[in-house]
Tab-separated table of C-alpha atoms in Angstrom:
chain	number	residue	atom	x	y	z
A	1	TYR	CA	0.000	0.000	0.000
A	2	LYS	CA	1.587	3.235	-1.135
A	3	VAL	CA	0.601	6.722	-0.068
A	4	ILE	CA	0.639	8.930	-3.151
A	5	PRO	CA	0.197	12.660	-2.411
A	6	GLY	CA	-2.719	14.240	-4.283
A	7	ARG	CA	-4.405	10.953	-5.069
A	8	THR	CA	-7.194	9.479	-3.000
A	9	VAL	CA	-6.787	5.762	-2.507
A	10	THR	CA	-9.126	3.840	-0.242
A	11	LYS	CA	-7.964	0.680	1.457
A	12	GLY	CA	-10.285	-0.579	4.128
A	13	CYS	CA	-11.395	2.497	6.058
A	14	LEU	CA	-8.174	4.514	5.532
A	15	THR	CA	-7.977	7.142	2.849
A	16	ASN	CA	-4.851	8.801	1.622
A	17	GLN	CA	-5.770	12.036	3.432
A	18	VAL	CA	-6.243	10.247	6.778
A	19	VAL	CA	-2.849	8.585	6.466
A	20	MET	CA	-1.141	11.847	5.463
A	21	ARG	CA	-2.698	13.695	8.451
A	22	ALA	CA	-1.545	10.943	10.818
A	23	LEU	CA	1.990	11.048	9.396
A	24	SER	CA	2.049	14.844	9.677
A	25	ARG	CA	0.935	14.644	13.319
A	26	VAL	CA	3.603	12.063	14.189
A	27	GLN	CA	6.260	14.114	12.414
A	28	SER	CA	5.299	17.306	14.237
A	29	GLN	CA	5.253	15.471	17.594
A	30	ALA	CA	8.733	14.055	16.941
A	31	LYS	CA	9.982	17.528	15.992
A	32	TYR	CA	8.399	19.019	19.142
A	33	CYS	CA	10.024	16.357	21.365
A	34	TYR	CA	13.426	16.881	19.737
A	35	GLU	CA	13.194	20.691	20.097
A	36	LYS	CA	12.079	20.349	23.730
A	37	GLU	CA	14.983	17.967	24.487
A	38	LEU	CA	17.383	20.232	22.591
A	39	ALA	CA	16.267	23.214	24.700
A	40	ARG	CA	16.856	21.150	27.838
A	41	ASN	CA	20.204	19.774	26.623
A	42	PRO	CA	21.902	21.960	23.991
A	43	ASN	CA	24.766	19.432	23.661
A	44	LEU	CA	22.419	16.727	22.351
A	45	PRO	CA	23.842	16.602	18.786
A	46	SER	CA	27.440	16.496	20.015
A	47	ASP	CA	26.552	13.891	22.677
A	48	ALA	CA	25.007	11.679	20.005
A	49	GLN	CA	28.044	12.228	17.799
A	50	ASP	CA	30.386	11.388	20.679
A	51	ALA	CA	28.450	8.176	21.345
A	52	HIS	CA	28.715	7.246	17.663
A	53	PHE	CA	32.462	7.898	17.559
A	54	GLY	CA	32.980	5.931	20.770
A	55	ALA	CA	31.038	2.952	19.444
A	56	SER	CA	32.825	3.005	16.091
A	57	ALA	CA	36.207	3.220	17.836
A	58	GLN	CA	35.359	0.162	19.957
A	59	PHE	CA	34.177	-1.660	16.828
A	60	ARG	CA	37.401	-0.806	14.993
A	61	ARG	CA	39.597	-1.796	17.948
A	62	PHE	CA	37.870	-5.153	18.380
A	63	TRP	CA	37.905	-6.146	14.702
A	64	GLY	CA	41.389	-4.722	14.182
A	65	GLY	CA	42.703	-6.805	17.080
A	66	LEU	CA	40.904	-9.929	15.919
A	67	GLY	CA	42.091	-9.337	12.351
A	68	PHE	CA	45.662	-8.905	13.577
A	69	LEU	CA	45.552	-12.179	15.529
A	70	VAL	CA	43.955	-14.222	12.730
A	71	PHE	CA	46.183	-12.716	10.047
A	72	SER	CA	49.358	-13.179	12.116
A	73	LEU	CA	48.417	-16.802	12.758
A	74	ALA	CA	47.784	-17.410	9.031
A	75	ALA	CA	51.084	-15.742	8.063
A	76	ALA	CA	53.027	-17.715	10.716
A	77	THR	CA	51.552	-21.040	9.620
A	78	ASP	CA	52.311	-20.184	5.979
A	79	TRP	CA	55.937	-19.492	6.920
A	80	LEU	CA	56.127	-22.657	9.053
A	81	ASP	CA	54.728	-24.712	6.175
A	82	GLY	CA	57.547	-23.534	3.907
A	83	VAL	CA	60.245	-24.088	6.519
A	84	LEU	CA	59.051	-27.625	7.302
A	85	ALA	CA	58.694	-28.515	3.614
A	86	ARG	CA	62.301	-27.473	2.953
A	87	ARG	CA	63.709	-29.050	6.125
A	88	PHE	CA	62.091	-32.446	5.553
A	89	ASN	CA	62.531	-32.300	1.779
A	90	ALA	CA	58.753	-32.495	1.320
A	91	GLU	CA	58.574	-30.011	-1.528
A	92	SER	CA	56.331	-30.951	-4.434
A	93	ARG	CA	55.233	-29.533	-7.745
A	94	PHE	CA	51.732	-29.084	-6.313
A	95	GLY	CA	53.171	-27.217	-3.309
A	96	ARG	CA	55.215	-24.935	-5.554
A	97	LEU	CA	52.043	-24.237	-7.509
A	98	LEU	CA	49.743	-23.724	-4.535
A	99	ASP	CA	51.983	-21.808	-2.105
A	100	PRO	CA	52.144	-18.571	-4.141
A	101	ILE	CA	48.362	-18.680	-4.578
A	102	ALA	CA	47.902	-19.145	-0.823
A	103	ASP	CA	50.260	-16.215	-0.186
A	104	LYS	CA	48.257	-14.011	-2.537
A	105	LEU	CA	45.006	-14.995	-0.820
A	106	ILE	CA	46.454	-14.428	2.664
A	107	VAL	CA	47.521	-10.908	1.663
A	108	GLY	CA	44.767	-10.066	-0.820
A	109	LEU	CA	41.619	-10.936	1.116
A	110	PRO	CA	42.384	-8.681	4.109
A	111	LEU	CA	43.233	-5.856	1.706
A	112	VAL	CA	39.881	-6.315	-0.045
A	113	ALA	CA	38.106	-6.346	3.339
A	114	VAL	CA	39.812	-3.116	4.421
A	115	THR	CA	38.940	-1.522	1.069
A	116	ILE	CA	35.277	-2.457	1.466
A	117	ALA	CA	35.257	-1.245	5.079
A	118	SER	CA	36.728	2.086	3.971
A	119	GLY	CA	33.834	2.596	1.573
A	120	TYR	CA	36.176	2.233	-1.410
A	121	ALA	CA	38.046	5.409	-0.450
A	122	LEU	CA	40.553	6.292	-3.187
A	123	PRO	CA	43.596	6.484	-0.874
A	124	VAL	CA	42.895	2.852	0.037
A	125	LEU	CA	41.444	1.598	-3.247
A	126	VAL	CA	44.299	2.672	-5.544
A	127	PRO	CA	47.186	0.937	-3.707
A	128	VAL	CA	45.076	-2.182	-3.121
A	129	ALA	CA	44.103	-2.304	-6.811
A	130	ILE	CA	47.774	-1.960	-7.803
A	131	ILE	CA	48.885	-4.721	-5.400
A	132	LEU	CA	46.102	-7.117	-6.399
A	133	GLY	CA	46.425	-6.313	-10.106
A	134	ARG	CA	50.144	-7.014	-10.014
A	135	ASP	CA	49.572	-10.288	-8.145
A	136	VAL	CA	46.952	-11.441	-10.660
A	137	ILE	CA	49.224	-10.599	-13.614
A	138	VAL	CA	52.235	-12.368	-12.066
A	139	THR	CA	50.117	-15.431	-11.239
A	140	LEU	CA	48.732	-15.599	-14.778
A	141	LEU	CA	52.221	-15.275	-16.229
A	142	ARG	CA	53.472	-18.045	-13.937
A	143	PHE	CA	50.603	-20.313	-14.994
A	144	ALA	CA	51.385	-19.625	-18.640
A	145	GLY	CA	54.749	-21.326	-18.094
A	146	LEU	CA	53.326	-24.108	-15.845
A	147	GLY	CA	56.584	-26.070	-15.657
A	148	ALA	CA	57.548	-26.950	-12.084
A	149	GLU	CA	61.045	-25.597	-12.651
A	150	ARG	CA	59.641	-22.252	-13.735
A	151	MET	CA	57.346	-22.160	-10.709
A	152	ALA	CA	60.264	-22.105	-8.274
A	153	VAL	CA	59.925	-19.108	-5.965
A	154	GLN	CA	62.813	-16.687	-5.966
A	155	PHE	CA	64.235	-15.017	-2.876
A	156	LEU	CA	62.973	-11.581	-3.989
A	157	SER	CA	59.417	-12.966	-4.154
A	158	LYS	CA	59.744	-14.233	-0.598
A	159	VAL	CA	60.979	-10.827	0.565
A	160	LYS	CA	58.071	-9.095	-1.187
A	161	THR	CA	55.540	-11.446	0.399
A	162	PHE	CA	57.151	-11.028	3.830
A	163	ILE	CA	57.009	-7.215	3.531
A	164	LEU	CA	53.355	-7.313	2.383
A	165	MET	CA	52.443	-9.545	5.314
A	166	ILE	CA	54.169	-7.182	7.755
A	167	VAL	CA	52.338	-4.205	6.205
A	168	VAL	CA	48.928	-5.916	6.440
A	169	ALA	CA	49.634	-6.998	10.038
A	170	CYS	CA	50.615	-3.401	10.887
A	171	LEU	CA	47.408	-2.160	9.265
A	172	PHE	CA	45.330	-4.416	11.509
A	173	LEU	CA	47.445	-3.508	14.530
A	174	SER	CA	46.982	0.199	13.871
A	175	MET	CA	43.211	-0.357	13.680
A	176	ALA	CA	43.367	-2.044	17.065
A	177	LEU	CA	45.631	0.457	18.823
A	178	LEU	CA	44.915	3.886	17.357
A	179	GLU	CA	41.974	6.065	18.340
């Protein structure tokens, strides 16, 4: 049932005019109550704003801390997986293929989540798009060569992944610690 101004629609015993008068009365009562409360407490808008900022800061601290813990655990287990595979000579072609993809997911998904949480703000969106775009291009180029020998990870790639993981962990930590 839609109320269309200027058009009389009858549904049951309610006409458009009756509904519009009722809405107008409720709106004027809400405005009266707000003005009365505002006269009694002139800091009402800033108090509401302070409550909003306090709640959003608690939200950010909680999820930033949880994100830091989960991300740090994922990064540590990824590192441990590589160390154990090399130490026990358990490297495989499948592992060489899958490990870089897992690294890209471990770094990329939190970056996408932060971008979405920021409302796609350009200062966040542009660097994330560059990082993810580069990772997609490199992965596609690696798959084009698909030989296990060509899939071997170089030291510079490990350094880049390590730095990205530190940066993402610091991002989550800053969310948890900063006001």
